[in-house]
Tab-separated table of C-alpha atoms (C1' of nucleotides) and ligand atoms in Angstrom:
chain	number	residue	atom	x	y	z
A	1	UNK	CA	0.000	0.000	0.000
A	2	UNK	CA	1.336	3.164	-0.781
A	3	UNK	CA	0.189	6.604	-0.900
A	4	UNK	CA	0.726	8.764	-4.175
A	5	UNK	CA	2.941	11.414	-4.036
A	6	UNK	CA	0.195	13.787	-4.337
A	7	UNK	CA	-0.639	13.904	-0.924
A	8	UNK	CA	2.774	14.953	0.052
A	9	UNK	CA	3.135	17.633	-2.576
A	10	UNK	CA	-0.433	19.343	-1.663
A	11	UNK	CA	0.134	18.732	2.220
A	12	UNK	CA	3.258	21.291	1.370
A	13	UNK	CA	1.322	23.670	-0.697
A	14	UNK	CA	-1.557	23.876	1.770
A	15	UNK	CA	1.268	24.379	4.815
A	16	UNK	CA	2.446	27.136	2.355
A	17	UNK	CA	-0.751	29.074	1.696
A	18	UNK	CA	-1.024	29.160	5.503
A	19	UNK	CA	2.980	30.806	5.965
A	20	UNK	CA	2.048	33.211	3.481
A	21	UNK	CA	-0.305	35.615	5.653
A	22	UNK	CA	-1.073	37.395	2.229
A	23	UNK	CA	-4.222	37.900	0.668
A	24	UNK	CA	-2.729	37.542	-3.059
A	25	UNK	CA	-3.466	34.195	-4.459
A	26	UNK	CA	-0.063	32.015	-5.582
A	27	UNK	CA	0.530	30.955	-8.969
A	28	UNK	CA	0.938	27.074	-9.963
A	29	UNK	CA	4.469	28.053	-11.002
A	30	UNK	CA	5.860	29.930	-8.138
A	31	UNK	CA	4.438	26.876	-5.605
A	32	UNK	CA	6.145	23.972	-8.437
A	33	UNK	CA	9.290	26.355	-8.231
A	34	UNK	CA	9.419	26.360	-4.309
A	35	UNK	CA	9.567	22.274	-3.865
A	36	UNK	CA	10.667	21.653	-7.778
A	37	UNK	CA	7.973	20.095	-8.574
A	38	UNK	CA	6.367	19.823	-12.476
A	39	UNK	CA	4.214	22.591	-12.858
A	40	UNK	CA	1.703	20.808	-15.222
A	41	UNK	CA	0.905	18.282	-13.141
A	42	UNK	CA	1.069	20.053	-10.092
A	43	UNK	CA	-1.911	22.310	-11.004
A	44	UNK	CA	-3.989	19.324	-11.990
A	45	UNK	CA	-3.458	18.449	-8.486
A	46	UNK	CA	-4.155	21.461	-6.872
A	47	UNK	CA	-7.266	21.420	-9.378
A	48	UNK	CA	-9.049	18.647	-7.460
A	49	UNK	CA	-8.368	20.846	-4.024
A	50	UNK	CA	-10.143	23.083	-5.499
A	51	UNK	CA	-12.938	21.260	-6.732
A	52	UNK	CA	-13.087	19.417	-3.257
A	53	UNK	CA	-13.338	23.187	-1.272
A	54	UNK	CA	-9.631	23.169	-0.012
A	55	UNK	CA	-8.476	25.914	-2.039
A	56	UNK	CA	-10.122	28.720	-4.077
A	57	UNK	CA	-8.690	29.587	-7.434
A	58	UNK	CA	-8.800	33.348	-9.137
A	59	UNK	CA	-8.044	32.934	-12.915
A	60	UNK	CA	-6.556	35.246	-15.065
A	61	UNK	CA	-3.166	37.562	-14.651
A	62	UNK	CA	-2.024	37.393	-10.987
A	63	UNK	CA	-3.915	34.995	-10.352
A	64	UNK	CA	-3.830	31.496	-8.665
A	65	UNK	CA	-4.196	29.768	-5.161
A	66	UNK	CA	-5.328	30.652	-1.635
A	67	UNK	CA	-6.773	28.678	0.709
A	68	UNK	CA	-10.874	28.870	0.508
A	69	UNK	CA	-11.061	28.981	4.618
A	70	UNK	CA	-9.404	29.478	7.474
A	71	UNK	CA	-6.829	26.787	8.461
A	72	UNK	CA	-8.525	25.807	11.455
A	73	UNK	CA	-11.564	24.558	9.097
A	74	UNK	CA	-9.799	22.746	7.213
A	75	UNK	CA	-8.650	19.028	8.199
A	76	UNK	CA	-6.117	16.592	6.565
A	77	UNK	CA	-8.361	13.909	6.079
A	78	UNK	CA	-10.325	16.548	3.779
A	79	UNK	CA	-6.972	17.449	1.537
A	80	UNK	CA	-5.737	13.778	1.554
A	81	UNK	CA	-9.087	12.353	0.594
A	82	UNK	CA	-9.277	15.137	-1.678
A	83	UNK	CA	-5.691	14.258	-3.896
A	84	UNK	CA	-5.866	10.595	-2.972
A	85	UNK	CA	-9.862	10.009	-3.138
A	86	UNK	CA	-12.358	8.840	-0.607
A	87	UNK	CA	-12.886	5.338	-1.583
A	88	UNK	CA	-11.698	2.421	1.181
A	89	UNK	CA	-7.912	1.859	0.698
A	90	UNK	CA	-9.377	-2.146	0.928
A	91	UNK	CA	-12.096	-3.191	-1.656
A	92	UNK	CA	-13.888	-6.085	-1.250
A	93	UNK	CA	-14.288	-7.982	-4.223
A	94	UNK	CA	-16.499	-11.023	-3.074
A	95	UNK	CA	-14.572	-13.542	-3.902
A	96	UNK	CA	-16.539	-15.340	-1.416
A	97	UNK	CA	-19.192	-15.834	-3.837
A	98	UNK	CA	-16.916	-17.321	-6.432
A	99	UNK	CA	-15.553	-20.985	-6.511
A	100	UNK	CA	-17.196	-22.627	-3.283
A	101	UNK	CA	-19.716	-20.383	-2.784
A	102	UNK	CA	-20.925	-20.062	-6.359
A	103	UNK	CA	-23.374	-22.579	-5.817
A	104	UNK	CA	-25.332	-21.564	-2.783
A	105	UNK	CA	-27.929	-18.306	-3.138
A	106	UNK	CA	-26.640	-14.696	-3.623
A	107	UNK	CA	-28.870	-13.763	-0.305
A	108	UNK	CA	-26.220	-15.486	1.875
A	109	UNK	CA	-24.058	-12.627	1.050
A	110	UNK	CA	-25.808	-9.705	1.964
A	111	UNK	CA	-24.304	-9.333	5.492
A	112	UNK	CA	-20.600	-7.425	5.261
A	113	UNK	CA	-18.540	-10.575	6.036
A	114	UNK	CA	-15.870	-10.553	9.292
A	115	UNK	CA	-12.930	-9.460	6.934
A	116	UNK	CA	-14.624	-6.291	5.513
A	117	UNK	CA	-15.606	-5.125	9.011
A	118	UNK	CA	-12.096	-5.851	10.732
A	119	UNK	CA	-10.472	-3.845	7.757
A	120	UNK	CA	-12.530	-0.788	7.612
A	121	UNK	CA	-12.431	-0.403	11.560
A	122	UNK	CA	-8.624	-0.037	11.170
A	123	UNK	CA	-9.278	2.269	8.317
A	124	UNK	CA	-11.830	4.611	9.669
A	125	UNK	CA	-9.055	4.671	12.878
A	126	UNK	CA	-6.928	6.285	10.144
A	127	UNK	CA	-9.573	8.397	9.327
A	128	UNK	CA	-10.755	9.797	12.386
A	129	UNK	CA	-7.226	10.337	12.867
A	130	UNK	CA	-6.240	12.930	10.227
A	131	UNK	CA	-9.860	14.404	10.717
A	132	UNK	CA	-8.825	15.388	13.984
A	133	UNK	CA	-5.721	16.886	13.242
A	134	UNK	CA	-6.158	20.351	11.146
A	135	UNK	CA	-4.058	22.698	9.168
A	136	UNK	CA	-3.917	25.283	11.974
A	137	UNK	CA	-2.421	22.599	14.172
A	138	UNK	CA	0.384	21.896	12.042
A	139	UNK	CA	1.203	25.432	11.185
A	140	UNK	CA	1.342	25.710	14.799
A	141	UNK	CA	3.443	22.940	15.716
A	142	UNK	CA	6.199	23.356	12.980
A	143	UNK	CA	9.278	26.238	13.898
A	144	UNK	CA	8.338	29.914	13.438
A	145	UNK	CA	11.650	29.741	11.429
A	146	UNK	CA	10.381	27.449	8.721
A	147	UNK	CA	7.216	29.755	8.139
A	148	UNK	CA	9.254	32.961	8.278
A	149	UNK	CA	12.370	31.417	5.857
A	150	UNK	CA	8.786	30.770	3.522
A	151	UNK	CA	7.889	34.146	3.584
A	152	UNK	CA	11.203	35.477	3.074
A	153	UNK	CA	11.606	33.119	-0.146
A	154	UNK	CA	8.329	34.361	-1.754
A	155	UNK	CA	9.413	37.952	-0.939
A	156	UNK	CA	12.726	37.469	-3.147
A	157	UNK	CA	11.372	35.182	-5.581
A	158	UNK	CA	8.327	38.174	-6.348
B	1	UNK	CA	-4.458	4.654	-1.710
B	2	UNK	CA	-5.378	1.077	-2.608
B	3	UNK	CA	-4.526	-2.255	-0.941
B	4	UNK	CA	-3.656	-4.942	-3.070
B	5	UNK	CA	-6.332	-7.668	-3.873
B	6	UNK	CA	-3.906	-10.019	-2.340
B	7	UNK	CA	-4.824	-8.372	1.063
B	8	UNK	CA	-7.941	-9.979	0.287
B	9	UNK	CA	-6.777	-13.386	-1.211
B	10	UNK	CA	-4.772	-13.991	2.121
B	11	UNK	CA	-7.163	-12.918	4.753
B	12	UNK	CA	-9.797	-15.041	3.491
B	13	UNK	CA	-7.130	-18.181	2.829
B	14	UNK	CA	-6.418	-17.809	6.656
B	15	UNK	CA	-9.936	-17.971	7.676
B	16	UNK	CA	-10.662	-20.833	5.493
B	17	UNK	CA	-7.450	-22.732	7.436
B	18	UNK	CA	-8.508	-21.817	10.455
B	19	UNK	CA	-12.355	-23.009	9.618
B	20	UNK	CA	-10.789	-26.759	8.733
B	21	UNK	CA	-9.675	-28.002	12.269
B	22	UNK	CA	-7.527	-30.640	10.405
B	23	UNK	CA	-4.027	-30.992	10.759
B	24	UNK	CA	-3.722	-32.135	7.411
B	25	UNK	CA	-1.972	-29.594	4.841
B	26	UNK	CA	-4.065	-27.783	2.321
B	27	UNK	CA	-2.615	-27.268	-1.027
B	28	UNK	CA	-2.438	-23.964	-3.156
B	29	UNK	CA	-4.674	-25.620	-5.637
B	30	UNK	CA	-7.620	-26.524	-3.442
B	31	UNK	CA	-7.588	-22.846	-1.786
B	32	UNK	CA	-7.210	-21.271	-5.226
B	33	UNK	CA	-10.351	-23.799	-6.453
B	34	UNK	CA	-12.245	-22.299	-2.895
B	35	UNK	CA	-12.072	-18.670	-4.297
B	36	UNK	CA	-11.236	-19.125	-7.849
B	37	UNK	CA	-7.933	-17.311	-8.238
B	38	UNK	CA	-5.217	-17.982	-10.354
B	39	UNK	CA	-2.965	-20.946	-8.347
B	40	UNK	CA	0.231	-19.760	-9.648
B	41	UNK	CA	-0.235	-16.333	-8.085
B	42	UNK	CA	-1.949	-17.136	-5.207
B	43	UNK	CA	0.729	-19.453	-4.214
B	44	UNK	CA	3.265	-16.342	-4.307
B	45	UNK	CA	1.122	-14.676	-1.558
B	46	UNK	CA	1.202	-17.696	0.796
B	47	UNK	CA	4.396	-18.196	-0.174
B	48	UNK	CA	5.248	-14.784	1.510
B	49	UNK	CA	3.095	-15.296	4.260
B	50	UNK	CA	5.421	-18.579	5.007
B	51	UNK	CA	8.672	-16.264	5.223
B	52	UNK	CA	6.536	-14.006	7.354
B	53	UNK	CA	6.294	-16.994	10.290
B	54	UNK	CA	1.853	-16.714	9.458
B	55	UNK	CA	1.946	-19.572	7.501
B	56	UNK	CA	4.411	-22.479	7.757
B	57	UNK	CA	4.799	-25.164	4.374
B	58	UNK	CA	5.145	-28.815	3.676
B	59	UNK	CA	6.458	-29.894	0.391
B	60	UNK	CA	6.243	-32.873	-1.661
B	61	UNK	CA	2.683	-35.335	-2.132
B	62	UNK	CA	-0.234	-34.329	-0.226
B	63	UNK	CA	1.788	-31.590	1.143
B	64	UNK	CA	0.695	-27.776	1.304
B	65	UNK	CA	-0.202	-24.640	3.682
B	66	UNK	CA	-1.619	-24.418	7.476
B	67	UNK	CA	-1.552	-21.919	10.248
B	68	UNK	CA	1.929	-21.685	11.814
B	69	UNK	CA	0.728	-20.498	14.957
B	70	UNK	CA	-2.840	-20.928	16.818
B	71	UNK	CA	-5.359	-18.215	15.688
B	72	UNK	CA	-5.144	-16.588	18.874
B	73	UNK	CA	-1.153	-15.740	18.102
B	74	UNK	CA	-2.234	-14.151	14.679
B	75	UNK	CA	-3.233	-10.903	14.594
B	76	UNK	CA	-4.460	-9.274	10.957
B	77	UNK	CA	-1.460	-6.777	11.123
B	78	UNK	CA	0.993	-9.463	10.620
B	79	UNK	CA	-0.956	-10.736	7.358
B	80	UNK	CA	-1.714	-7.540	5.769
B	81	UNK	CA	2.143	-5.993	6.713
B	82	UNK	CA	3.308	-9.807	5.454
B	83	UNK	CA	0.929	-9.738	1.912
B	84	UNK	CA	1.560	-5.742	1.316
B	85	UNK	CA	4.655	-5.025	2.761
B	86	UNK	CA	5.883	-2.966	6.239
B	87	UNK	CA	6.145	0.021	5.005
B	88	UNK	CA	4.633	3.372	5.450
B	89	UNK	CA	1.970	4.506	3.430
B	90	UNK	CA	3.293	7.846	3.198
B	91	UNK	CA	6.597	7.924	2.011
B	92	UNK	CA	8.220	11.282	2.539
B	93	UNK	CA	10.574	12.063	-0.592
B	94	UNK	CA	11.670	15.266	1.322
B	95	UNK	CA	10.989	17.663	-1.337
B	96	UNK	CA	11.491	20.714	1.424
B	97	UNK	CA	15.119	20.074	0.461
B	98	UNK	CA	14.392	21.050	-3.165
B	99	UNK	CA	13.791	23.912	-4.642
B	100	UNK	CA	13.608	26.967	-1.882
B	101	UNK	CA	15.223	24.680	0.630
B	102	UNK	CA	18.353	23.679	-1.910
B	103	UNK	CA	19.708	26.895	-0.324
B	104	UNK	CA	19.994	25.693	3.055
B	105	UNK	CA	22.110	23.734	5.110
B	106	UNK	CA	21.071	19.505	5.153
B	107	UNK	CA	21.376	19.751	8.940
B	108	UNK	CA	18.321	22.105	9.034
B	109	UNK	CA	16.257	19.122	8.124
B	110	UNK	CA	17.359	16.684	10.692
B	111	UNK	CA	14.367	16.940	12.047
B	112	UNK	CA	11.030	15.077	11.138
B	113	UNK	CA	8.664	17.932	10.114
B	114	UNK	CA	5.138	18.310	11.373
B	115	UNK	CA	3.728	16.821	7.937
B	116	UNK	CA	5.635	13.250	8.402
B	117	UNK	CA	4.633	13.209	12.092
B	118	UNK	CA	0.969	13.758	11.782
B	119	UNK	CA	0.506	11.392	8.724
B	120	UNK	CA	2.648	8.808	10.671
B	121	UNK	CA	0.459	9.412	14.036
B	122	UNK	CA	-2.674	8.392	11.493
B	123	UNK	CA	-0.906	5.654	10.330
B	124	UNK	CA	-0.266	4.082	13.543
B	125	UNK	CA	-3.339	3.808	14.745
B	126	UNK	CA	-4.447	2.239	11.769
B	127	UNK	CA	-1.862	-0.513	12.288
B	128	UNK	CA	-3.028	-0.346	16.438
B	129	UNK	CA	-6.421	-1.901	15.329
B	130	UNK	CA	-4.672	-3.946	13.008
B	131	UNK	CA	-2.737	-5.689	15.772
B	132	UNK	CA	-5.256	-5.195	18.032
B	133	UNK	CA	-7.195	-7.693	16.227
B	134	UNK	CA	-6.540	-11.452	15.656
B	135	UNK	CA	-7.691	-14.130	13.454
B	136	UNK	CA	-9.228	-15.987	16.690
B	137	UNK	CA	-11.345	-13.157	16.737
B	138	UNK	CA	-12.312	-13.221	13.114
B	139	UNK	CA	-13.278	-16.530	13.682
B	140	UNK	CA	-15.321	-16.176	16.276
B	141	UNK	CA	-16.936	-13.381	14.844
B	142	UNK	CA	-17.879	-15.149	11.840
B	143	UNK	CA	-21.651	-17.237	11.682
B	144	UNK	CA	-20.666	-21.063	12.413
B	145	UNK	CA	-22.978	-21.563	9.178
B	146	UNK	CA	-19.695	-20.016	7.423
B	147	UNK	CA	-17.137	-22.239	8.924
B	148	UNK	CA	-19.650	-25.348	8.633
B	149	UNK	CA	-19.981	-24.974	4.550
B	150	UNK	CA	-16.250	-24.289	4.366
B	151	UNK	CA	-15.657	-28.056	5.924
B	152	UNK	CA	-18.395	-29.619	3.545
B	153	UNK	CA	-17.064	-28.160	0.645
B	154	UNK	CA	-13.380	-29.179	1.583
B	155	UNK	CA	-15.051	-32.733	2.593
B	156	UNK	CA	-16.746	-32.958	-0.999
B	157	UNK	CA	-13.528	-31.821	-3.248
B	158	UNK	CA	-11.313	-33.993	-1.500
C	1	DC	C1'	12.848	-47.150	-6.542
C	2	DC	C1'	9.439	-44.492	-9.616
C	3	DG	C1'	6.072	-41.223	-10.737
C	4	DA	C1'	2.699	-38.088	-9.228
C	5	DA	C1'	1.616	-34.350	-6.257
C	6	DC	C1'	3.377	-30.659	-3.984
C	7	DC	C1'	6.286	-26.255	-2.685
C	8	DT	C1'	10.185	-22.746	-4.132
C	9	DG	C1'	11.892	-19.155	-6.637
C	10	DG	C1'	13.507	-16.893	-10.795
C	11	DA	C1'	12.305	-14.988	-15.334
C	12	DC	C1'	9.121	-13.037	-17.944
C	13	DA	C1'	4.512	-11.070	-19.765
C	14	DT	C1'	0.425	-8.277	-18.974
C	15	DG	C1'	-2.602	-4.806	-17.086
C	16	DT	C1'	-3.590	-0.803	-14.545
C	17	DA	C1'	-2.982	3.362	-12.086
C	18	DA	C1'	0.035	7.295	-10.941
C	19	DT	C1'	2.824	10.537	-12.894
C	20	DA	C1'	3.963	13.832	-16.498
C	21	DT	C1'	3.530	16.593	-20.783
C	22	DC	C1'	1.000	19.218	-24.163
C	23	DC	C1'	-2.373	22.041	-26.005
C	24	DG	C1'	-6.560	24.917	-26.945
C	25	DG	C1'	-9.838	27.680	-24.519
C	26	DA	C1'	-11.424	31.001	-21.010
C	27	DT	C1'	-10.534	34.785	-17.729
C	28	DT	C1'	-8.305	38.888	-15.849
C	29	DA	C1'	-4.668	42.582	-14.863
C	30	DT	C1'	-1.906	46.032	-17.008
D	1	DA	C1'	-3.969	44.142	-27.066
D	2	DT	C1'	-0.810	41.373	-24.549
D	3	DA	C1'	0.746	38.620	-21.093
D	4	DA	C1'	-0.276	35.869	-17.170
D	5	DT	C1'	-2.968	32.578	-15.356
D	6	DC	C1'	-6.537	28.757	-14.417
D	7	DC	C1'	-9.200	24.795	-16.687
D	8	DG	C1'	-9.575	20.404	-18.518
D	9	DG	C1'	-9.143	17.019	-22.319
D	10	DA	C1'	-5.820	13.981	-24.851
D	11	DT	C1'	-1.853	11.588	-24.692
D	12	DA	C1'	2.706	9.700	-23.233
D	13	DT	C1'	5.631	7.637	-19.724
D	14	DT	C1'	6.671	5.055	-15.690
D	15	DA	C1'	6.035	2.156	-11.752
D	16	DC	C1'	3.961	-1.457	-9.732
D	17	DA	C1'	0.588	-5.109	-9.053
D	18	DT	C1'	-0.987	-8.973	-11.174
D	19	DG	C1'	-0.394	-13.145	-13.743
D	20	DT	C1'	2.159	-17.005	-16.360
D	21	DC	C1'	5.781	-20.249	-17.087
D	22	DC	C1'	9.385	-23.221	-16.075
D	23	DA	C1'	13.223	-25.712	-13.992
D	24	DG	C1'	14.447	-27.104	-9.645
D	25	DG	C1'	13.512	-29.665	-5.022
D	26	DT	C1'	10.634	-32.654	-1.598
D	27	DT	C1'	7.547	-36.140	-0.097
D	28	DC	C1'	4.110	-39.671	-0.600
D	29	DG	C1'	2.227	-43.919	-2.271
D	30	DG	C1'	2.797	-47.742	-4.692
E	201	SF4	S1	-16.045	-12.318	2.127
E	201	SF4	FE1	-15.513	-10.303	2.914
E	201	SF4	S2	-13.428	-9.944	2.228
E	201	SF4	FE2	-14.146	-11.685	1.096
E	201	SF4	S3	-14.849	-10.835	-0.749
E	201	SF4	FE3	-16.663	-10.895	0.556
E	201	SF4	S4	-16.716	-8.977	1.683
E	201	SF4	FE4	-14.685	-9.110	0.683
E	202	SF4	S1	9.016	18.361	4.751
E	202	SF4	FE1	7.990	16.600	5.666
E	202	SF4	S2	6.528	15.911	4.129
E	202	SF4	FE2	7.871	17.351	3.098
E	202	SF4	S3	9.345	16.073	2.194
E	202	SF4	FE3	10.231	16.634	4.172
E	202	SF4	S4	9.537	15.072	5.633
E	202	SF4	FE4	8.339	14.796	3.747
DNA sequence: CCGAACCTGGACATGTAATATCCGGATTAT
DNA sequence: ATAATCCGGATATTACATGTCCAGGTTCGG
């Protein structure tokens, strides 16, 4: 099981938008430049943020990123379900009801079986998890010295 | 984030041992006849459960796969870390060092920053219910109509 | 002792999803 | 008007899970 590297890149970008205490939105190309990360594909990613509520997006010249509410609104389970989807990491395929248990009636299968319901406890652990822990609480715990060496780069950089 | 089908495939192979009381060995075959998987593939999985200590092997005639351990002494994090691997989910490819970090000293990112600890505290309490929970318990979760049409089936195929 | 039924593990083929690039269209500041 | 920017479809590339095949070893039963 692995996560993609979405998650990590829009975990940074979110952490970002928070740093910056601006009100101007930030581009898809200044955020690729600050982690050298591919623009194109970037944006497709912050794209779905958007689409999920994370971030707003203002088109046009200056335009680009900020985040569409405050960080203490906004949890990680929302921007990693959002870049990594909301669908159970484990997905049942029934093969319970193949080979042996072809033969007997599809209505013996309606209850979730033991495996299903042992595997999405430990999942919506995970869950409950990251929804408890929001954006303001990591800007919070990570060193005034990381957000300030942020603003400092996007000061330079224009 | 997906888990690999052969999450599934192995779960439901160590139920299926621990529904047969026998002592006998069950071959790759048979269990790949139960659920209708490919044999040659399934066997892979089991094989790695045997070099994970879940499942122990006997080779030659009438040989095959049972329980290395009494149900109680399995717990479903050992399958799923044994079928999918130990590692993290999130895999941290540090890109604070690129980009506007490439300026900066390496020993400036000694530390573990807040993203990797939060998605690792999520992470570990998925894998606490994971261990928390052990194929005994499966087992005895499960409707004895379950275990009783395993046996029959395994009874009628021989 | 022989052959059939098994596991083991390497090499290889296939399929699928994540990653990455490209482009045409729409929107907005200057 | 021009340049900067987001949007999203089409397509390419890559990584990894899945699946097949085969050439060894064991063990059982005759
Ligand atoms: S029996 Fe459970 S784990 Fe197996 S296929 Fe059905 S729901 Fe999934
Ligand atoms: S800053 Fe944190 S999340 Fe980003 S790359 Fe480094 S360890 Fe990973």
């Amino acid at each position: 099981m692995r996560l993609g590297e979405g998650v990590e890149w829009t975990l940074h970008c979110c952490l970002t938008l928070g740093w910056l205490e601006t009100d101007e939105p930030v581009s898809t190309a200044k955020l690729a430049a600050t982690f050298d990360l591919p623009p194109a594909y970037l944006n497709k990613r912050l794209q779905t943020l958007v689409r999920a509520g994370v971030l707003s997006s203002t088109p046009g010249a200056r335009g680009g990123f900020r985040l569409a509410r405050p960080p203490e609104k906004i949890t990680l389970m929302e921007i990693v379900a959002a870049t990594e989807g909301a669908e159970y990491a484990f997905r049942c395929t029934e093969i319970r009801q193949k080979g042996a248990g072809a033969e007997r009636p599809a209505h013996e299968f309606q209850r979730q079986c033991v495996i299903t319901t042992a595997m999405r406890k430990a999942e919506l652990a995970w869950r409950r998890e990251l929804a408890s822990q929001t954006l303001a609480d990591m800007l919070a715990a990570a060193p005034v010295a990381a957000a300030e060496r942020t603003r400092d780069w996007f000061d330079r950089v224009g």
